[in-house]
């Protein structure tokens, strides 16, 4: 393998941290699952507009390719190689009264975590047989859920395009054909082994075998962040009693993208702030202060529509789940105050 051709104007974490010295140290290394440096960096090589540009093929990738991954983890999360991740999934520790009880600004709230099955490769290095085993074992566990979490599983294989497009349009289902995921092999054998589980109200959903093997999602209209978090915690604990998740004391829950390590949690609101959006500098000053990320309303790499934005926590590793949701809540309170002041 030769040093990749990385243009001067490339700004991804890959371009920043894959120095010739790091490349020489790692170019011939392979994990026990046969995952190589070339595979780990291919997404960032093929997609020069990546923000990060690397994915792990298994938990071992984070140690085998540590000279590269540690630098990216430190840069993105501010988390050192000697640091220890702590988890806190206790909703009682969250101070999050509804920031918008009259429903003037917040359209909907969604909190999700990524999870991967212990002792198996992650999506980029998994075999078709292993991925199908993940689907069957996870779905077996999901089908035992009761009460609010009771629902049904819908494989992507055989799903009509109309149903699929409707679920995506309504923000419930993942998109397909993501070029970043494609370049690291996460879309192999698509759509086999992929699907979505959800309850009748679609307030509890689980994606199976997209970027991570599970994305456990709680969502509803309005701004009752604490209710969404409580439902998610109940779901995580119920599923964890059936399926063992990949976790280690250093970097927490193991995910294919290093940005999702630790809590693997993204807590978001879709919020209408048309006045604040006219001054993006002021908008970003508030989101930066509360470690928040601004996204479009149809997921990553999408645009906002009608002054509505997806606002979520940026920090996921080195803080607890309660702190990640607190970041989002407190930032949303500040955004609403700023929007009200401009509206007045
Ligand atoms: P992830 O949050 O899992 O990283 P994306 O950002 O791609 O994934 O979003 C996945 C889907 O969830 C998209 O359809 C997006 O519109 C939807 N979504 C995210 N946040 C919210 C929210 N607060 N309310 C409604 N839908 C949301
Ligand atoms: N698109 C890749 C991943 C960035 C983080 N988002 C994830 N994991 N969905 C990039 O390098 O930009």
Short mmCIF file of C-alpha atoms and ligand atoms in Angstrom, two decimals:
data_model
loop_
_atom_site.label_atom_id
_atom_site.label_comp_id
_atom_site.label_asym_id
_atom_site.label_seq_id
_atom_site.Cartn_x
_atom_site.Cartn_y
_atom_site.Cartn_z
CA UNK A 1 0.00 0.00 0.00
CA UNK A 2 1.37 3.46 -0.95
CA UNK A 3 0.72 6.69 0.96
CA UNK A 4 -2.70 7.90 -0.29
CA UNK A 5 -3.07 10.95 -2.51
CA UNK A 6 -4.54 13.52 -0.06
CA UNK A 7 -5.06 16.98 -1.60
CA UNK A 8 -3.55 20.01 0.15
CA UNK A 9 -7.03 21.50 0.78
CA UNK A 10 -8.36 18.34 2.49
CA UNK A 11 -9.57 19.28 6.01
CA UNK A 12 -10.66 15.87 7.37
CA UNK A 13 -9.25 14.39 10.56
CA UNK A 14 -7.69 11.70 8.32
CA UNK A 15 -5.78 14.27 6.29
CA UNK A 16 -4.73 16.08 9.45
CA UNK A 17 -3.47 13.05 11.40
CA UNK A 18 -2.28 10.46 8.84
CA UNK A 19 1.27 11.75 8.69
CA UNK A 20 3.85 9.79 6.63
CA UNK A 21 5.33 8.56 9.94
CA UNK A 22 1.95 7.25 11.19
CA UNK A 23 1.32 5.68 7.77
CA UNK A 24 4.68 3.86 7.78
CA UNK A 25 4.01 2.52 11.31
CA UNK A 26 0.54 1.18 10.40
CA UNK A 27 0.50 0.31 6.68
CA UNK A 28 1.26 -3.42 7.15
CA UNK A 29 -0.85 -3.97 10.29
CA UNK A 30 -4.01 -6.09 10.23
CA UNK A 31 -6.53 -6.93 12.97
CA UNK A 32 -7.46 -10.54 13.82
CA UNK A 33 -10.52 -10.07 11.56
CA UNK A 34 -8.22 -9.15 8.66
CA UNK A 35 -9.15 -5.43 8.75
CA UNK A 36 -6.39 -3.24 7.32
CA UNK A 37 -5.34 0.41 7.47
CA UNK A 38 -6.30 0.73 3.80
CA UNK A 39 -9.86 -0.32 4.65
CA UNK A 40 -10.00 1.95 7.73
CA UNK A 41 -9.06 5.08 5.74
CA UNK A 42 -10.71 4.33 2.37
CA UNK A 43 -13.84 6.39 3.13
CA UNK A 44 -11.74 9.49 3.73
CA UNK A 45 -9.54 8.80 0.70
CA UNK A 46 -12.54 8.34 -1.62
CA UNK A 47 -14.54 11.22 -0.02
CA UNK A 48 -12.15 14.13 0.38
CA UNK A 49 -15.04 16.21 1.82
CA UNK A 50 -15.24 13.88 4.86
CA UNK A 51 -15.21 15.45 8.29
CA UNK A 52 -13.48 12.47 9.86
CA UNK A 53 -12.62 9.97 7.12
CA UNK A 54 -11.94 6.80 9.12
CA UNK A 55 -13.98 3.86 10.45
CA UNK A 56 -13.09 0.90 12.68
CA UNK A 57 -13.75 -2.64 11.41
CA UNK A 58 -13.74 -4.12 14.92
CA UNK A 59 -12.97 -3.16 18.52
CA UNK A 60 -9.34 -4.23 17.91
CA UNK A 61 -8.98 -1.52 15.22
CA UNK A 62 -8.89 1.07 18.01
CA UNK A 63 -5.74 -0.56 19.46
CA UNK A 64 -4.10 -1.91 16.26
CA UNK A 65 -4.33 1.51 14.56
CA UNK A 66 -4.06 3.52 17.82
CA UNK A 67 -1.41 5.98 16.52
CA UNK A 68 -4.06 7.25 14.07
CA UNK A 69 -7.31 6.65 16.00
CA UNK A 70 -5.99 8.08 19.29
CA UNK A 71 -5.09 11.36 17.57
CA UNK A 72 -8.55 11.60 15.94
CA UNK A 73 -10.32 10.71 19.23
CA UNK A 74 -8.27 13.33 21.11
CA UNK A 75 -8.96 15.95 18.42
CA UNK A 76 -12.73 15.32 18.10
CA UNK A 77 -13.64 14.47 21.73
CA UNK A 78 -10.78 16.10 23.70
CA UNK A 79 -10.28 12.61 25.18
CA UNK A 80 -6.79 11.29 25.97
CA UNK A 81 -5.49 7.73 25.58
CA UNK A 82 -5.24 7.31 29.38
CA UNK A 83 -8.77 8.68 30.03
CA UNK A 84 -11.62 6.46 31.22
CA UNK A 85 -15.19 6.83 29.93
CA UNK A 86 -18.04 6.88 32.52
CA UNK A 87 -21.69 6.02 31.78
CA UNK A 88 -24.78 7.43 33.56
CA UNK A 89 -28.18 6.41 32.23
CA UNK A 90 -30.21 7.62 35.25
CA UNK A 91 -32.99 10.01 34.12
CA UNK A 92 -33.33 11.25 37.76
CA UNK A 93 -29.96 13.00 37.29
CA UNK A 94 -31.25 14.98 34.30
CA UNK A 95 -32.54 18.50 34.96
CA UNK A 96 -34.57 19.07 31.78
CA UNK A 97 -38.03 20.65 32.13
CA UNK A 98 -39.65 21.05 28.70
CA UNK A 99 -37.97 24.19 27.22
CA UNK A 100 -41.01 24.83 24.99
CA UNK A 101 -44.24 23.68 26.74
CA UNK A 102 -46.38 25.78 24.34
CA UNK A 103 -44.84 24.09 21.30
CA UNK A 104 -43.82 27.41 19.73
CA UNK A 105 -40.30 26.38 18.64
CA UNK A 106 -39.53 22.66 19.12
CA UNK A 107 -41.17 20.43 16.52
CA UNK A 108 -39.79 17.09 17.72
CA UNK A 109 -37.23 15.45 19.98
CA UNK A 110 -35.13 12.34 19.20
CA UNK A 111 -32.43 10.64 21.28
CA UNK A 112 -30.52 7.68 19.90
CA UNK A 113 -27.59 5.46 20.88
CA UNK A 114 -25.45 3.24 18.68
CA UNK A 115 -24.67 -0.26 19.88
CA UNK A 116 -22.74 -3.22 18.42
CA UNK A 117 -22.90 -6.88 19.43
CA UNK A 118 -20.01 -8.04 21.65
CA UNK A 119 -17.41 -10.48 20.27
CA UNK A 120 -18.31 -9.86 16.60
CA UNK A 121 -16.65 -7.56 14.04
CA UNK A 122 -18.26 -4.16 13.37
CA UNK A 123 -20.10 -3.50 10.10
CA UNK A 124 -17.03 -2.73 7.96
CA UNK A 125 -15.37 -6.12 8.65
CA UNK A 126 -18.39 -8.35 9.36
CA UNK A 127 -19.20 -11.27 7.04
CA UNK A 128 -22.67 -11.70 5.49
CA UNK A 129 -23.26 -14.75 7.70
CA UNK A 130 -22.31 -12.82 10.85
CA UNK A 131 -24.47 -9.83 9.83
CA UNK A 132 -27.47 -12.12 9.24
CA UNK A 133 -26.81 -13.68 12.68
CA UNK A 134 -26.85 -10.18 14.22
CA UNK A 135 -30.21 -9.51 12.56
CA UNK A 136 -31.81 -12.78 13.69
CA UNK A 137 -30.50 -12.62 17.28
CA UNK A 138 -31.32 -8.93 17.78
CA UNK A 139 -34.82 -9.35 16.30
CA UNK A 140 -35.40 -12.38 18.56
CA UNK A 141 -34.63 -10.16 21.54
CA UNK A 142 -36.74 -7.25 20.26
CA UNK A 143 -39.76 -9.53 19.75
CA UNK A 144 -39.85 -10.22 23.51
CA UNK A 145 -40.31 -6.53 24.41
CA UNK A 146 -43.55 -5.56 26.15
CA UNK A 147 -45.65 -2.53 27.04
CA UNK A 148 -44.68 0.71 25.28
CA UNK A 149 -41.70 -1.06 23.65
CA UNK A 150 -43.78 -3.82 22.03
CA UNK A 151 -43.65 -3.60 18.24
CA UNK A 152 -42.76 -5.35 15.01
CA UNK A 153 -39.70 -5.80 12.79
CA UNK A 154 -39.72 -4.78 9.11
CA UNK A 155 -36.81 -6.15 7.03
CA UNK A 156 -35.61 -3.85 4.26
CA UNK A 157 -35.51 -6.89 1.93
CA UNK A 158 -38.99 -7.04 0.47
CA UNK A 159 -40.08 -3.61 1.77
CA UNK A 160 -41.90 -1.67 -0.96
CA UNK A 161 -40.21 1.52 -2.18
CA UNK A 162 -43.34 3.48 -1.23
CA UNK A 163 -43.22 2.27 2.40
CA UNK A 164 -39.44 2.80 2.54
CA UNK A 165 -39.65 6.34 1.08
CA UNK A 166 -42.50 7.25 3.46
CA UNK A 167 -40.52 6.06 6.53
CA UNK A 168 -37.46 8.05 5.40
CA UNK A 169 -39.51 11.17 4.62
CA UNK A 170 -41.12 10.97 8.07
CA UNK A 171 -37.66 10.81 9.72
CA UNK A 172 -38.06 7.21 10.98
CA UNK A 173 -35.82 5.19 8.66
CA UNK A 174 -32.18 5.57 7.59
CA UNK A 175 -31.40 6.66 4.04
CA UNK A 176 -29.53 4.28 1.75
CA UNK A 177 -26.53 4.59 -0.54
CA UNK A 178 -24.49 6.85 1.77
CA UNK A 179 -21.16 7.20 -0.06
CA UNK A 180 -19.16 7.52 3.17
CA UNK A 181 -20.53 4.21 4.46
CA UNK A 182 -20.21 2.62 1.01
CA UNK A 183 -16.46 3.29 0.83
CA UNK A 184 -15.76 1.33 4.02
CA UNK A 185 -17.93 -1.65 3.05
CA UNK A 186 -20.84 -0.87 5.38
CA UNK A 187 -23.34 -1.27 2.52
CA UNK A 188 -22.20 -4.73 1.40
CA UNK A 189 -25.07 -7.19 0.62
CA UNK A 190 -27.56 -4.31 0.94
CA UNK A 191 -30.50 -4.59 1.71
CA UNK A 192 -30.05 -8.10 3.19
CA UNK A 193 -29.73 -8.17 7.01
CA UNK A 194 -31.04 -4.62 7.41
CA UNK A 195 -34.37 -3.47 8.79
CA UNK A 196 -36.30 -1.38 11.30
CA UNK A 197 -38.23 -2.37 14.43
CA UNK A 198 -40.81 0.05 15.82
CA UNK A 199 -43.77 0.25 18.19
CA UNK A 200 -47.22 1.25 16.93
CA UNK A 201 -46.74 4.94 17.72
CA UNK A 202 -43.19 5.01 16.18
CA UNK A 203 -41.91 6.60 19.40
CA UNK A 204 -39.52 3.66 19.92
CA UNK A 205 -37.51 2.36 16.95
CA UNK A 206 -34.41 0.22 16.37
CA UNK A 207 -32.37 0.30 13.17
CA UNK A 208 -30.62 -3.02 12.48
CA UNK A 209 -27.27 -3.23 10.63
CA UNK A 210 -26.93 0.30 9.25
CA UNK A 211 -23.77 2.17 10.29
CA UNK A 212 -23.87 0.35 13.64
CA UNK A 213 -25.53 -3.00 14.30
CA UNK A 214 -28.19 -1.30 16.43
CA UNK A 215 -29.37 2.29 16.58
CA UNK A 216 -31.82 2.40 19.52
CA UNK A 217 -34.10 5.42 19.07
CA UNK A 218 -36.70 7.21 21.19
CA UNK A 219 -38.55 10.10 19.56
CA UNK A 220 -41.79 12.09 19.72
CA UNK A 221 -43.34 15.40 18.72
CA UNK A 222 -42.69 18.35 21.03
CA UNK A 223 -39.95 19.17 23.53
CA UNK A 224 -40.40 16.76 26.46
CA UNK A 225 -36.72 15.77 26.39
CA UNK A 226 -36.90 13.97 29.74
CA UNK A 227 -39.76 11.71 28.60
CA UNK A 228 -37.83 10.81 25.43
CA UNK A 229 -34.67 10.06 27.46
CA UNK A 230 -36.59 7.93 30.00
CA UNK A 231 -38.15 5.82 27.24
CA UNK A 232 -34.71 5.35 25.63
CA UNK A 233 -33.12 4.24 28.93
CA UNK A 234 -35.89 1.68 29.50
CA UNK A 235 -35.35 0.36 25.97
CA UNK A 236 -31.56 0.13 26.32
CA UNK A 237 -31.87 -1.79 29.60
CA UNK A 238 -34.53 -4.14 28.17
CA UNK A 239 -32.49 -4.94 25.05
CA UNK A 240 -29.22 -5.24 27.02
CA UNK A 241 -30.82 -8.07 29.03
CA UNK A 242 -31.11 -10.03 25.76
CA UNK A 243 -28.09 -8.87 23.69
CA UNK A 244 -24.54 -8.25 25.01
CA UNK A 245 -23.14 -4.93 23.71
CA UNK A 246 -19.48 -4.25 22.84
CA UNK A 247 -18.02 -1.94 25.53
CA UNK A 248 -14.64 -1.19 27.08
CA UNK A 249 -13.58 0.89 30.10
CA UNK A 250 -11.45 3.26 28.03
CA UNK A 251 -13.70 4.31 25.13
CA UNK A 252 -17.12 3.10 26.31
CA UNK A 253 -19.60 1.68 23.79
CA UNK A 254 -17.74 0.58 20.65
CA UNK A 255 -18.95 2.04 17.32
CA UNK A 256 -17.70 1.94 13.74
CA UNK A 257 -17.21 5.72 13.54
CA UNK A 258 -14.93 7.22 16.24
CA UNK A 259 -17.27 10.23 16.59
CA UNK A 260 -19.88 7.95 18.17
CA UNK A 261 -17.70 6.26 20.82
CA UNK A 262 -18.46 6.48 24.54
CA UNK A 263 -22.15 7.19 25.00
CA UNK A 264 -22.74 6.70 21.25
CA UNK A 265 -25.58 9.12 21.90
CA UNK A 266 -27.03 11.88 19.77
CA UNK A 267 -29.81 13.85 21.46
CA UNK A 268 -31.54 16.23 19.04
CA UNK A 269 -34.45 18.55 18.55
CA UNK A 270 -35.89 19.85 15.31
CA UNK A 271 -36.37 23.49 16.20
CA UNK A 272 -37.70 26.54 14.29
CA UNK A 273 -35.38 29.52 14.79
CA UNK A 274 -35.92 31.56 11.58
CA UNK A 275 -34.82 34.86 13.11
CA UNK A 276 -31.66 33.47 14.71
CA UNK A 277 -30.84 31.72 11.42
CA UNK A 278 -30.47 35.15 9.78
CA UNK A 279 -27.37 35.68 11.94
CA UNK A 280 -25.46 32.38 11.68
CA UNK A 281 -22.53 33.87 13.62
CA UNK A 282 -24.76 34.50 16.64
CA UNK A 283 -26.44 31.12 16.11
CA UNK A 284 -23.09 29.28 16.06
CA UNK A 285 -21.82 31.26 19.09
CA UNK A 286 -24.63 29.74 21.15
CA UNK A 287 -24.27 26.20 19.75
CA UNK A 288 -20.49 26.30 20.27
CA UNK A 289 -20.94 27.43 23.91
CA UNK A 290 -23.08 24.35 24.65
CA UNK A 291 -21.02 21.92 22.50
CA UNK A 292 -23.87 21.54 20.01
CA UNK A 293 -23.92 20.61 16.32
CA UNK A 294 -26.22 22.16 13.67
CA UNK A 295 -27.58 19.75 11.03
CA UNK A 296 -30.26 19.81 8.35
CA UNK A 297 -33.63 18.17 9.00
CA UNK A 298 -33.19 15.02 6.92
CA UNK A 299 -30.17 13.71 8.77
CA UNK A 300 -26.47 14.09 8.25
CA UNK A 301 -25.29 16.03 5.17
CA UNK A 302 -28.81 17.46 4.63
CA UNK A 303 -30.05 21.07 4.59
CA UNK A 304 -32.36 22.98 6.93
CA UNK A 305 -35.83 23.83 5.61
CA UNK A 306 -37.94 26.87 6.51
CA UNK A 307 -35.71 27.95 9.35
CA UNK A 308 -35.96 24.52 11.02
CA UNK A 309 -32.67 22.95 12.16
CA UNK A 310 -31.56 19.69 13.78
CA UNK A 311 -29.67 20.72 16.94
CA UNK A 312 -27.79 18.02 18.87
CA UNK A 313 -24.94 17.35 21.29
CA UNK A 314 -21.50 17.14 19.65
CA UNK A 315 -19.71 15.56 22.64
CA UNK A 316 -20.25 11.80 23.07
CA UNK A 317 -17.09 10.42 24.73
CA UNK A 318 -15.70 11.45 28.12
CA UNK A 319 -19.11 12.71 29.25
CA UNK A 320 -22.06 10.65 30.51
CA UNK A 321 -25.38 10.14 28.72
CA UNK A 322 -27.03 12.49 31.25
CA UNK A 323 -24.43 15.19 30.48
CA UNK A 324 -24.91 14.75 26.71
CA UNK A 325 -28.67 15.29 27.04
CA UNK A 326 -28.06 18.16 29.51
CA UNK A 327 -25.77 19.80 26.90
CA UNK A 328 -28.59 19.65 24.36
CA UNK A 329 -31.31 20.80 26.76
CA UNK A 330 -29.35 23.76 28.12
CA UNK A 331 -28.29 24.83 24.61
CA UNK A 332 -31.89 24.66 23.35
CA UNK A 333 -33.04 26.86 26.27
CA UNK A 334 -30.44 29.46 25.20
CA UNK A 335 -31.47 29.21 21.52
CA UNK A 336 -35.14 29.77 22.39
CA UNK A 337 -34.27 32.80 24.56
CA UNK A 338 -32.25 34.27 21.66
CA UNK A 339 -35.06 33.57 19.14
CA UNK A 340 -37.66 35.14 21.46
CA UNK A 341 -35.49 38.26 21.87
CA UNK A 342 -35.11 38.63 18.09
CA UNK A 343 -38.82 37.92 17.53
CA UNK A 344 -39.69 40.71 19.97
P1 LIG B 1 -28.25 9.79 13.52
O1 LIG B 1 -29.01 10.75 14.40
O2 LIG B 1 -28.63 8.38 13.82
O3 LIG B 1 -26.80 10.06 13.52
P2 LIG B 1 -29.16 11.22 11.17
O4 LIG B 1 -28.66 12.50 11.67
O5 LIG B 1 -28.85 10.83 9.77
O6 LIG B 1 -28.76 9.96 12.03
O7 LIG B 1 -30.78 11.29 11.35
C1 LIG B 1 -31.47 10.12 11.14
C2 LIG B 1 -32.93 10.43 10.91
O8 LIG B 1 -33.48 10.94 12.13
C3 LIG B 1 -33.16 11.52 9.86
O9 LIG B 1 -34.33 11.18 9.12
C4 LIG B 1 -33.47 12.74 10.66
O10 LIG B 1 -34.36 13.60 9.98
C5 LIG B 1 -34.17 12.15 11.86
N1 LIG B 1 -34.05 13.00 13.05
C6 LIG B 1 -32.94 13.33 13.71
N2 LIG B 1 -33.25 14.13 14.76
C7 LIG B 1 -34.61 14.29 14.75
C8 LIG B 1 -35.55 15.00 15.55
N3 LIG B 1 -35.17 15.70 16.63
N4 LIG B 1 -36.87 14.92 15.23
C9 LIG B 1 -37.28 14.20 14.16
N5 LIG B 1 -36.44 13.50 13.36
C10 LIG B 1 -35.13 13.55 13.65
N1 LIG B 2 -19.41 11.01 6.98
C1 LIG B 2 -18.24 10.63 7.76
C2 LIG B 2 -18.65 10.33 9.23
C3 LIG B 2 -18.81 11.53 10.11
C4 LIG B 2 -19.60 11.28 11.38
N2 LIG B 2 -20.96 10.81 11.06
C5 LIG B 2 -21.32 9.53 11.19
N3 LIG B 2 -20.58 8.65 11.77
N4 LIG B 2 -22.50 9.15 10.69
C6 LIG B 2 -17.22 11.76 7.66
O1 LIG B 2 -16.06 11.45 7.88
O2 LIG B 2 -17.60 12.87 7.38
#
